[in-house]
Structure formats: structure tokens, C-alpha cells
Amino acid sequence: MESLTLTDVEQKYYSDLFVYCDTDNTKKVASNGKVLDLFRAAQLPSEVVLQITELCGATRLGHFGRSQFYIALKLIAVAQSGLPLRVESLNSVKDLPLPRFVVAKNEQEARHTAMYPDLENQGPYQGVIPRPPGRGQVKKVSPDTTSPVVSPHQSPPTSPHAWRKHKRQASGGNVERPPVVVAGAVWTPFREAQSGPVVVGDGMWSAHSPPPVQESWVSLKDTYPPSSSKMIISICYFPLNVSLGSNEIQRQSSSGYDDPWKITDEQRQYYINQFKTIQPDLNGFIPGSAAKEFFTKSKLPILELSHIWELSDFDKDGALTLDEFCAAFHLVVARKNGYDLPEKLPESLMPKLIDLDDSAEVPDQAPDVGYSGSPVEVTPNKSPMPSLNQTWPDLNQGNEQWETFSERSSSSQTLTQFDSNIAPADPDTAIVHPVPIRMTPSKIHMQEMELKRTGSDHTHPTSPLMAKPPELSEETKLATSMKFVTANSGKCQGMFHYHKELRTIAVCRSNSGTSPEGLKVAAAPPPPPPRPNASHSRSSSLDMNRNFAAHPTGPQQSGVVACPPAIPPRPLPTQTSGPHSGHRSDEGLAAHSTTSPQQIPEQPNFADFSQFQAFAASDQPSDDGEKHPESLPVSQTYSIIQNLFYQLCSVIRKETETAKGSIMAPPPKPVRRRLKSEDELQDEALPPKSNVIATVLATLPSIPRSVGKDKKAIQASIRRNKETNTVLARLNSELQQQLKDLLEERISLEVQLEQLRPFSHL
Amino acid sequence: MAVCIAVIAKENYPLYIRSVPVQNELKFHYTVHTSLDVVEEKISAVGKAMADQRELYLGLLYPTEDYKVYPSHMIIVYYTPVCMFFILIENILLYRHTRYGYVTNSKVKFVIVADSSNTSLRDNEIRSMFRKLHNSFTDVMCNPFYNPGDTIQSKAFDSMVSAMMVQAS
């Protein structure tokens, strides 16, 4: 025979087959027995088989030596590819697929036996597979064709098994013979070559009659690595294994590694039933000890069970929710079937709040849906997280918190708080849209969670999330790296607080077990400082202090810091842009156009701002030279508006002191709103500001200082001040909104930065 | 920078020791063991119960310790018909190892041996390392299949520790 060149894969494959057939270890194989069985399993007509044996010289020799065997295998491959059998074709055919041997079901084996009457070896294969003993649960599964784990018909489970036995064992189909490769060999290649071979195998086998299950199984052979023979899997759980695998292969043909981990509906139903036996409440937890007992019954080594637990206890609370339990159970089943445990929990096993595929969880969905509706009523403000957590106590806590955040966020998004201070009566204001007051943190959390969800590719209960307004889309990047934190979300006390939360989010322990981003774990995050002081580290400018000397500037003077995350310093446009942007923001806010300072000018609606506008116009030239960064200095505008507020309030206060009217000055607001980026204010910005202030003061010229001098005038001035007040309040809220948006942007950017920054330290 | 990380149980037996230059593992074991004395001393010095996590961090146990590492190199082999002479020349390398300790409320001690020859680690970094260790340790504890007192075999814990040591070096 001529020399045969084999590829490495082929070489390995053939040598394994040879070893398989070479039961006597004599380096030559008899032409009967396993070799023939093998050849028959190739599903070639018998005359082809004969031809092959003849071609390879075995008939001459009377037995198959190694080379003959290899040649025969190659010829089988040739024949299976439909090429004519020729000796020359041995080496000439490139890229010949490995010869495939059919994995026969029991019925198929029977068919084979029928087809090949001289087969005496096939028979014993049937019914040889033992049923899994041990775990009651598993036991229940395997013999039952309707059980979730077993595929629709029982034969597939046996088929790969049979195939392997075919390859490896004596024709007696003895189970006792150590199934060296048996499960392992097929499983490892199976595992490793999910998509490609499956697809390929399916395609290749299309010409043949074997059922798809077998095709998929058979295709495994293509990637048969001899090294896998090291794996020894308990044969007992084999059928379970096979059925599981075949199920999974069947169901997911193309996607990849995660697919085998996907829990089918039947399996999930089974797991849920098992969960019920331990914990009747589907929304409850299984404590660790009970779970330990349960899974110990599976007779897996403790180390592996420990690893499975680590993978599946997603929130690390020592208890298993339904999802976690299903994941754990699934991993146990897979492990028993020979799958290696993954290092990380596969995506499809991650506990989800709502599994849309699972009918058993539909009742859970109802509350979720209910939730998305209900939050609308819930006042978004105070600690949305805790309220949400209360409302979803039963669901998986850790995960639920994610979900809750997402739900919450949607609610907070949809919610709009109307500032009661805003008097809509002002006819001049063109802006009548409701201004959401809700502070950012909940949104941030929500979005982070959402991002985490979307990042981890879950099928999420989409409706509330998808309904997210586009403005939050920028935060989608957030969650991918942020592992969520539950504790601090409750502290949503102000925008500035978000800074702290950002840090604590990054810093607090992640829910997931592995946090490759190297999250720093912080001690309990510092309690939120009182609002006035809680804004960023940017201390108030001294000029501002000077301006408001009369004003209680205590909070301003404390240059406080709530651990602000490092933010690239904005090239600060001058303060003049502040009023500009402030003004602009009034009408620009709705459009969220935050950048162009040039939009300012149209303030025609604000009669009260006319003076400012005059100034704005005067300041405009100085503005032109400035380029605002894209991420606009909301902080500036904010500071500007705050300044305005302070000024106005001081003015108002002064007047209220003199006049008798009571003005609804928004005292808390100016005090609260720390000038966020005061330190970014440049000195040159201040003089215009003081000019503005002077102007404001000047515009209230007619206010008589003496009490009772002219009540009407006083009242008029009071009215005017009130109007100005409301206008400013509205402006303030609008700017706050802008600020929020920018802060969110900043969060996302910081997160990105964090992601990109190489971890140089812990 | 961390060349060795050890987790020691309450009864002062190691639950987990891992060091990066594997050949000197025994020496690190010794180092950790000696540092236990210092840890005990610090614990007893504090007196009443400490709830604050800050106090769990014991800080630098020794100012620095000259630690001699002896890799032996066989440089010259003399072969004579009669006998063979192996001349070993010991290279004495001086590493300064700094040890940091951390004790949990349940008296589980973490010791980090760090190499100070590189840029010295800031205190915050060490603290964060301990925090991560503590968290991973808690995760291991939460696992019902882990019996307290067993050596820690969790892969997650291992990977976390490796990450810390790899990053450091």
C-alpha cells in the first residue's frame, strides 16, 4: 500500500480508533469484530466496506495492521464524502473530513442489525446503559421519558453511549469495561467544539438518515482529541448526561459555549419542582445547609460542590433563590454528565429576575409588571431603593435589587416631579414643562443596573427598561463595569451625592463573585454630608463669599468635599457664560442643548432677565472667545444660577426685612446648592457677576426703604420679586436637570476611564 | 508587590498560604509564622473589642526585615578521576520584606508579605488588598460546603489572590 499522509488530527483520531479496535494489543486487528462493527457504523454499504478492506490490503494480510487500519479509515472518510474509492484518493484528497461513525440509537442499532444481518455485536448495546442511581432526583429523571432532563425519546441518550461503547468496548457492550474515554472523550470535544462541529456535523450528516440527535453527537467525533481519553466519567450518570447534552445540542445549534448551559423548559420545571420540595415558596430562599444536604446527595465531591456553590450563589448571601438553585442544579447535572465546571457562571445561568422563557416564573412577572406600573405612583424621591426592596422582598434579593433598580429607575424616569414652587402663572415663560426634581442617584443606579443587565446580555424584563428615555442612554455604559451595590443606593439625597455614590459603587463589594475590574472595597461609605456642604470639593470662590458676605455663607465657606471622583478639570469658560448658559438653558433646556453659549441671547420671555440679558449682551463679546467643552460646565451655569439665586434672595430678603410682605424666597435652595464648580470660576467671571448683582439691585430701585412709605410700591416690588423668584426657581430646576444630565455623563465617562485604566494596583 | 499572602485561622494554623516565588515557600511560611507573634501581641495590646474595621488592620508588623534568600548556584563542577567537587556559590540576595497584618473579628488573621524593594506600597493599597481578602474570605465562608477549618480551596479565592500577587510583582 502506498504511504498514507495523515493530518495530525487524523493521526490522533485513527490511532485512537486503532487502539479501540485493538483489543488484544497486538498491533493488528482482526478483520472481524470491532473493526467491522466500526466500519459498519460508518454507514457505508457493505460492499463499500468490503472494497475498502480490500483496498487497504487487509484482505491480503488477513488482518488490519495499523497502516491498513488507517488506510481503511481514510477510505471510509473518502467514501463518506461521496468520493470514489480509489487508492490514489487517499493522499490526493485534501481536507477530508474525519470518518464518521454513526451513533446509533437503540432503534437504530436494531435497524443496523436488521440491515447488516451479520451484525451480532450490536444487540448487546441495547439496554446496557444503567440508570443513574444515587440521587433521587436524578433517578427520577432518567428513566422517565417525559422528565425534563431526558430528551424526548430515550434513545438519544443511549446513542452516544452506544457509540462510545462501540468504539471502545468489546462487542459485548460491557459496561464494566472502564469507559475510559466514554463520556469524557465525547464530552470534551463536545464542549470545546460546540458551534462549529455541530453545525458542520449536522450539515455533513444531512445526507444520512440518522436523527439529528445522533448527527450532533456524531459530529463530535470530528473533534475527537485523543487526550480526552484521560477523562473518566461515572458511567452511571451517563444517560442523563447524554440526554442533557443532546437536548442542548439540539436546541442550540449555533451559538457557542453558553448554549449548553441554557436550561431548557423541562429542566427548569424539574428544578422548580425540586426547589419546591425544599422550599415551598418559590420566591423564598433555600438556606445553605439545606442546599448542602440536597446537593451532597448528588455524590459529587465536596470540592466540586463548593465550586458549584460559588458559581451559583450569585449574591453571596449563603442562600439560594430559585434562579440560583436552578443554576446550581444545572451545574450539578452537567458536572455529573461530564462537563467541566466553568470558571465563571455562564450567562444563561445567571439568575435573572424574570425569565421570560419560563412559564413557572410568569407569576413572578406579574408583580414585576405591576411594579413598573406602580412606581409611577410611588413618589420617587425618598430612597427609592428601600421602597423597592420592600416591595420586592421575595425575589432574589441581590438580583432583585438590580432589577429593582432598573424598575425603579424606569419609574423615576417616568416620574416627573413638579416643583411646587414654580408658579406656572407666569405668562412670559415659554417653558411650562414639568421639571423632574428627583435626584440622580436612583437613576444612576437604575441605569447601572440596567447596563449591567444589558451588558451581561440578559433577557430582561424589557418594558420598563426599554422605556427609558434616551437621555439616560448615555449611562448604558455605566453598569458594564460597575457591579452593583445595594447599600448606598438608598441615599439619594442630592445630586452632589451622586459623587459619593459613584465612588461607593465602584468601591463597594460587588454582587458578583468575580470582579475583575478590581473594585476597591471601601469601608462603609461616609454618611452623606449635610446638603449644603455636600457638594463637591470645589469650594466657593472667595469672591462669591465676598459678594454674599451679608448672606449666610457658612456652607459656602466650608470648602467641602464629598469625595468627588477625579474629574478632568473642565476648561472653564468664564462665569459670563454662566448667565448665558443659564439663560439659554431656560429655553434650551428642553432641547438639552448644553453647549453653545451663543444660544443665550434669546431670553425675550423673561422680562425679569432683561437686565441680565443686557449684561449677557455686554458680556457676549467676551464669551465669543470661549469654547465650551462639550460637556458643558453645567457646574458653571449652576454656579451662576446659584449666584443669581443668592443674590436675588439676598435682595429679596433685604426687602422683605424692610417691606412687610413675605416673599417666598427659596431659602433652602440657595443654601443647599453649593456652588459646584466654584473653584473653576475664574476671577474675571466675577466682576461681571457682581455687575449683574448690581444690576439686579439696581433694578429694584423703586423699593422704598422706609417701612410703610408706599405700601403699594412695596407690594409691587414684592410681587416683582416673587415673579423673579419663581422664574429663578424654575431656572434653577432646569439647570439642575442639566446638571444631572451632565453628571450622568460624567459618571459614564468615569466608568469608562475606570475600565480602561490598567489595574496597576489593587 | 505582595510576594506571599497567608490566611491563618483563629487557632493559628494556616488556612491558606500562597507565595509567588514558589521556591522560597518554606521561608515564607516561616516568616508568616513569626509574624503571628507580632499579630498576637498587637491584638492583646488593643484590649477591648474593636468593632471598627480600621482597627482590624494592624499595619506594618515589622519595620522591615532583612530577609536573606539563598538560591544556590552550581557554578563550577570539578570532575577529577578521583572525586567530584561541586562548588556552590551562594548568592545572598537581600530582600526586604515588609509584613502587614490584618485581623478579622473572628480572629482570622491575614498576613501579607510584601517586597519593599520595588516602590513601596501605599498604606491604602495594602488596606484595599486586605479588604479584598476579607471579602473573598467571607465569600468562602458563605459557601455551605466549606467547613471552617479546612484549607481554602475556592477557585475564586485563588484567582483573587493570584491577581493581587501578580499585580504586585
CSV table of C-alpha atoms in Angstrom, one decimal, chain A residues 467-687:
chain,number,residue,atom,x,y,z
A,467,ALA,CA,-39.0,52.7,28.0
A,468,LYS,CA,-36.1,54.6,29.4
A,469,PRO,CA,-35.9,58.0,28.0
A,470,PRO,CA,-33.0,58.4,25.6
A,471,GLU,CA,-31.3,60.8,27.8
A,472,LEU,CA,-30.3,58.1,30.0
A,473,SER,CA,-28.8,56.1,27.3
A,474,GLU,CA,-25.5,57.6,28.0
A,475,GLU,CA,-25.4,55.7,31.1
A,476,THR,CA,-25.7,52.5,29.4
A,477,LYS,CA,-22.0,52.2,29.6
A,478,LEU,CA,-22.1,52.6,33.3
A,479,ALA,CA,-23.2,49.3,34.5
A,480,THR,CA,-21.0,47.2,32.4
A,481,SER,CA,-18.2,47.7,34.8
A,482,MET,CA,-20.0,48.6,37.8
A,483,LYS,CA,-21.0,45.8,39.9
A,484,PHE,CA,-23.9,46.9,41.7
A,485,VAL,CA,-24.1,48.0,45.2
A,486,THR,CA,-27.2,47.9,47.1
A,487,ALA,CA,-26.5,49.6,50.3
A,488,ASN,CA,-25.9,53.1,49.2
A,489,SER,CA,-28.5,53.4,46.7
A,490,GLY,CA,-30.8,54.4,49.4
A,491,LYS,CA,-29.1,57.6,50.0
A,492,CYS,CA,-30.3,59.6,47.3
A,493,GLN,CA,-30.1,62.9,48.7
A,494,GLY,CA,-29.0,65.1,46.2
A,495,MET,CA,-27.1,65.4,43.1
A,496,PHE,CA,-23.9,66.0,44.7
A,497,HIS,CA,-24.4,62.9,46.5
A,498,TYR,CA,-24.1,61.0,43.3
A,499,HIS,CA,-20.4,61.6,43.5
A,500,LYS,CA,-20.1,59.8,46.6
A,501,GLU,CA,-22.3,57.1,45.4
A,502,LEU,CA,-20.3,56.8,42.3
A,503,ARG,CA,-17.3,56.1,44.4
A,504,THR,CA,-19.1,53.8,46.7
A,505,ILE,CA,-20.5,52.0,43.8
A,506,ALA,CA,-17.1,51.5,42.4
A,507,VAL,CA,-15.9,50.8,45.7
A,508,CYS,CA,-18.3,48.6,47.4
A,509,ARG,CA,-18.4,45.0,47.2
A,510,SER,CA,-19.8,43.7,44.0
A,511,ASN,CA,-22.6,41.3,43.9
A,512,SER,CA,-20.9,39.0,41.5
A,513,GLY,CA,-18.3,36.8,42.8
A,514,THR,CA,-15.6,37.8,40.5
A,515,SER,CA,-14.9,41.4,39.9
A,516,PRO,CA,-12.1,41.5,37.5
A,517,GLU,CA,-12.2,45.2,37.5
A,518,GLY,CA,-10.6,45.1,40.8
A,519,LEU,CA,-13.2,47.0,42.6
A,520,LYS,CA,-11.8,48.6,45.6
A,521,VAL,CA,-13.8,47.7,48.6
A,522,ALA,CA,-14.4,50.6,50.8
A,523,ALA,CA,-15.4,50.8,54.3
A,524,ALA,CA,-18.9,51.8,54.8
A,525,PRO,CA,-19.3,54.9,52.7
A,526,PRO,CA,-19.2,58.0,54.7
A,527,PRO,CA,-22.6,59.3,55.5
A,528,PRO,CA,-23.8,61.9,53.2
A,529,PRO,CA,-22.8,65.2,54.5
A,530,PRO,CA,-25.5,67.7,55.1
A,531,ARG,CA,-26.7,69.1,51.9
A,532,PRO,CA,-25.2,72.5,52.0
A,533,ASN,CA,-21.9,71.1,52.4
A,534,ALA,CA,-22.3,68.1,50.3
A,535,SER,CA,-21.5,69.4,47.0
A,536,HIS,CA,-18.2,68.9,45.5
A,537,SER,CA,-14.9,69.8,46.7
A,538,ARG,CA,-15.0,72.8,44.7
A,539,SER,CA,-15.1,75.4,47.2
A,540,SER,CA,-16.9,78.5,46.8
A,541,SER,CA,-15.0,81.3,45.4
A,542,LEU,CA,-13.8,83.9,47.7
A,543,ASP,CA,-15.4,86.4,45.5
A,544,MET,CA,-18.7,84.8,45.9
A,545,ASN,CA,-18.1,84.9,49.6
A,546,ARG,CA,-17.4,88.4,49.4
A,547,ASN,CA,-20.5,89.1,47.5
A,548,PHE,CA,-22.6,87.3,49.9
A,549,ALA,CA,-20.9,88.5,52.9
A,550,ALA,CA,-24.2,89.5,54.3
A,551,HIS,CA,-25.7,86.3,53.4
A,552,PRO,CA,-25.3,83.3,55.5
A,553,THR,CA,-22.5,81.9,53.7
A,554,GLY,CA,-21.5,79.4,56.2
A,555,PRO,CA,-21.9,76.5,54.0
A,556,GLN,CA,-20.3,78.2,51.2
A,557,GLN,CA,-17.2,78.8,53.1
A,558,SER,CA,-16.7,75.4,54.1
A,559,GLY,CA,-15.0,74.0,51.2
A,560,VAL,CA,-16.4,70.8,51.4
A,561,VAL,CA,-15.8,67.7,49.9
A,562,ALA,CA,-17.7,64.8,49.4
A,563,CYS,CA,-15.1,62.6,47.9
A,564,PRO,CA,-15.5,63.7,44.5
A,565,PRO,CA,-14.3,61.4,41.9
A,566,ALA,CA,-11.4,62.6,39.8
A,567,ILE,CA,-12.8,64.6,37.1
A,568,PRO,CA,-10.8,66.1,34.4
A,569,PRO,CA,-10.9,69.8,35.1
A,570,ARG,CA,-13.1,71.5,32.7
A,571,PRO,CA,-11.6,74.3,30.9
A,572,LEU,CA,-13.7,76.7,32.5
A,573,PRO,CA,-15.4,79.1,30.5
A,574,THR,CA,-15.9,82.2,32.4
A,575,GLN,CA,-18.7,82.9,34.5
A,576,THR,CA,-20.3,85.1,32.0
A,577,SER,CA,-21.1,82.0,30.1
A,578,GLY,CA,-23.0,81.1,33.2
A,579,PRO,CA,-25.6,83.6,32.9
A,580,HIS,CA,-25.6,82.9,29.3
A,581,SER,CA,-26.0,79.3,29.6
A,582,GLY,CA,-28.3,79.9,32.4
A,583,HIS,CA,-30.5,81.9,30.3
A,584,ARG,CA,-30.1,79.8,27.4
A,585,SER,CA,-30.8,76.9,29.5
A,586,ASP,CA,-34.2,78.2,30.2
A,587,GLU,CA,-35.4,77.6,26.8
A,588,GLY,CA,-32.6,75.4,25.7
A,589,LEU,CA,-33.2,73.0,28.5
A,590,ALA,CA,-35.9,71.2,26.9
A,591,ALA,CA,-33.7,70.6,23.9
A,592,HIS,CA,-30.8,69.7,26.1
A,593,SER,CA,-28.6,71.8,24.1
A,594,THR,CA,-26.0,72.5,26.6
A,595,THR,CA,-23.1,73.6,24.7
A,596,SER,CA,-23.4,76.7,22.7
A,597,PRO,CA,-23.2,79.7,24.7
A,598,GLN,CA,-24.4,81.6,21.8
A,599,GLN,CA,-27.8,80.4,22.2
A,600,ILE,CA,-28.2,82.6,25.1
A,601,PRO,CA,-29.5,85.6,23.7
A,602,GLU,CA,-33.0,84.8,23.3
A,603,GLN,CA,-34.4,85.5,26.5
A,604,PRO,CA,-37.2,87.5,25.4
A,605,ASN,CA,-39.6,85.7,27.5
A,606,PHE,CA,-38.0,86.6,30.6
A,607,ALA,CA,-38.8,90.0,31.3
A,608,ASP,CA,-37.1,89.7,34.6
A,609,PHE,CA,-34.0,88.7,33.0
A,610,SER,CA,-33.8,91.6,30.8
A,611,GLN,CA,-31.2,93.1,32.9
A,612,PHE,CA,-29.3,90.0,32.8
A,613,GLN,CA,-29.7,89.9,29.2
A,614,ALA,CA,-28.3,93.3,28.8
A,615,PHE,CA,-25.4,92.1,30.6
A,616,ALA,CA,-25.3,89.0,28.7
A,617,ALA,CA,-25.2,91.0,25.6
A,618,SER,CA,-22.4,93.1,27.0
A,619,ASP,CA,-20.6,90.1,28.1
A,620,GLN,CA,-21.1,88.3,24.9
A,621,PRO,CA,-18.1,89.5,23.2
A,622,SER,CA,-16.0,88.2,25.9
A,623,ASP,CA,-17.8,85.0,25.5
A,624,ASP,CA,-17.1,84.5,21.9
A,625,GLY,CA,-13.6,83.6,22.5
A,626,GLU,CA,-14.5,80.8,24.6
A,627,LYS,CA,-15.1,77.4,23.6
A,628,HIS,CA,-17.2,75.5,25.7
A,629,PRO,CA,-16.3,72.0,26.1
A,630,GLU,CA,-18.8,69.6,25.0
A,631,SER,CA,-19.6,68.5,28.4
A,632,LEU,CA,-20.7,71.8,29.5
A,633,PRO,CA,-20.0,73.4,32.5
A,634,VAL,CA,-23.3,72.8,34.0
A,635,SER,CA,-21.4,73.3,37.1
A,636,GLN,CA,-20.8,76.8,35.9
A,637,THR,CA,-24.2,77.5,34.9
A,638,TYR,CA,-25.2,76.0,38.0
A,639,SER,CA,-23.0,78.1,40.0
A,640,ILE,CA,-24.1,81.1,38.0
A,641,ILE,CA,-27.6,80.4,38.7
A,642,GLN,CA,-26.9,79.8,42.2
A,643,ASN,CA,-25.2,83.0,42.4
A,644,LEU,CA,-28.2,84.6,40.9
A,645,PHE,CA,-30.3,83.0,43.4
A,646,TYR,CA,-28.3,84.0,46.2
A,647,GLN,CA,-28.2,87.5,45.0
A,648,LEU,CA,-31.8,87.6,44.4
A,649,CYS,CA,-32.6,86.0,47.6
A,650,SER,CA,-30.4,88.4,49.5
A,651,VAL,CA,-32.0,91.2,47.7
A,652,ILE,CA,-35.4,89.8,48.4
A,653,ARG,CA,-34.6,89.2,51.9
A,654,LYS,CA,-33.4,92.6,52.4
A,655,GLU,CA,-36.5,93.9,51.0
A,656,THR,CA,-38.6,91.6,53.0
A,657,GLU,CA,-37.0,92.8,56.0
A,658,THR,CA,-37.9,96.3,55.1
A,659,ALA,CA,-41.2,95.6,53.5
A,660,LYS,CA,-43.8,93.7,55.2
A,661,GLY,CA,-44.6,91.3,52.5
A,662,SER,CA,-43.5,87.8,52.8
A,663,ILE,CA,-41.7,86.6,49.9
A,664,MET,CA,-41.4,83.1,49.2
A,665,ALA,CA,-37.8,83.1,48.8
A,666,PRO,CA,-36.5,79.7,48.4
A,667,PRO,CA,-34.2,79.9,51.3
A,668,PRO,CA,-33.3,76.3,51.3
A,669,LYS,CA,-32.3,76.2,47.8
A,670,PRO,CA,-29.6,78.7,47.7
A,671,VAL,CA,-28.2,77.3,50.8
A,672,ARG,CA,-28.4,73.9,49.6
A,673,ARG,CA,-27.0,74.4,46.2
A,674,ARG,CA,-23.4,74.5,46.8
A,675,LEU,CA,-21.6,76.2,44.1
A,676,LYS,CA,-20.3,73.2,42.5
A,677,SER,CA,-17.6,74.4,40.4
A,678,GLU,CA,-16.8,77.5,42.2
A,679,ASP,CA,-13.2,76.8,42.0
A,680,GLU,CA,-13.5,76.7,38.3
A,681,LEU,CA,-14.8,80.1,38.2
A,682,GLN,CA,-12.3,82.5,37.1
A,683,ASP,CA,-11.9,85.8,38.6
A,684,GLU,CA,-12.8,87.6,35.5
A,685,ALA,CA,-16.1,86.0,35.7
A,686,LEU,CA,-16.8,87.5,38.9
A,687,PRO,CA,-16.8,91.1,38.2
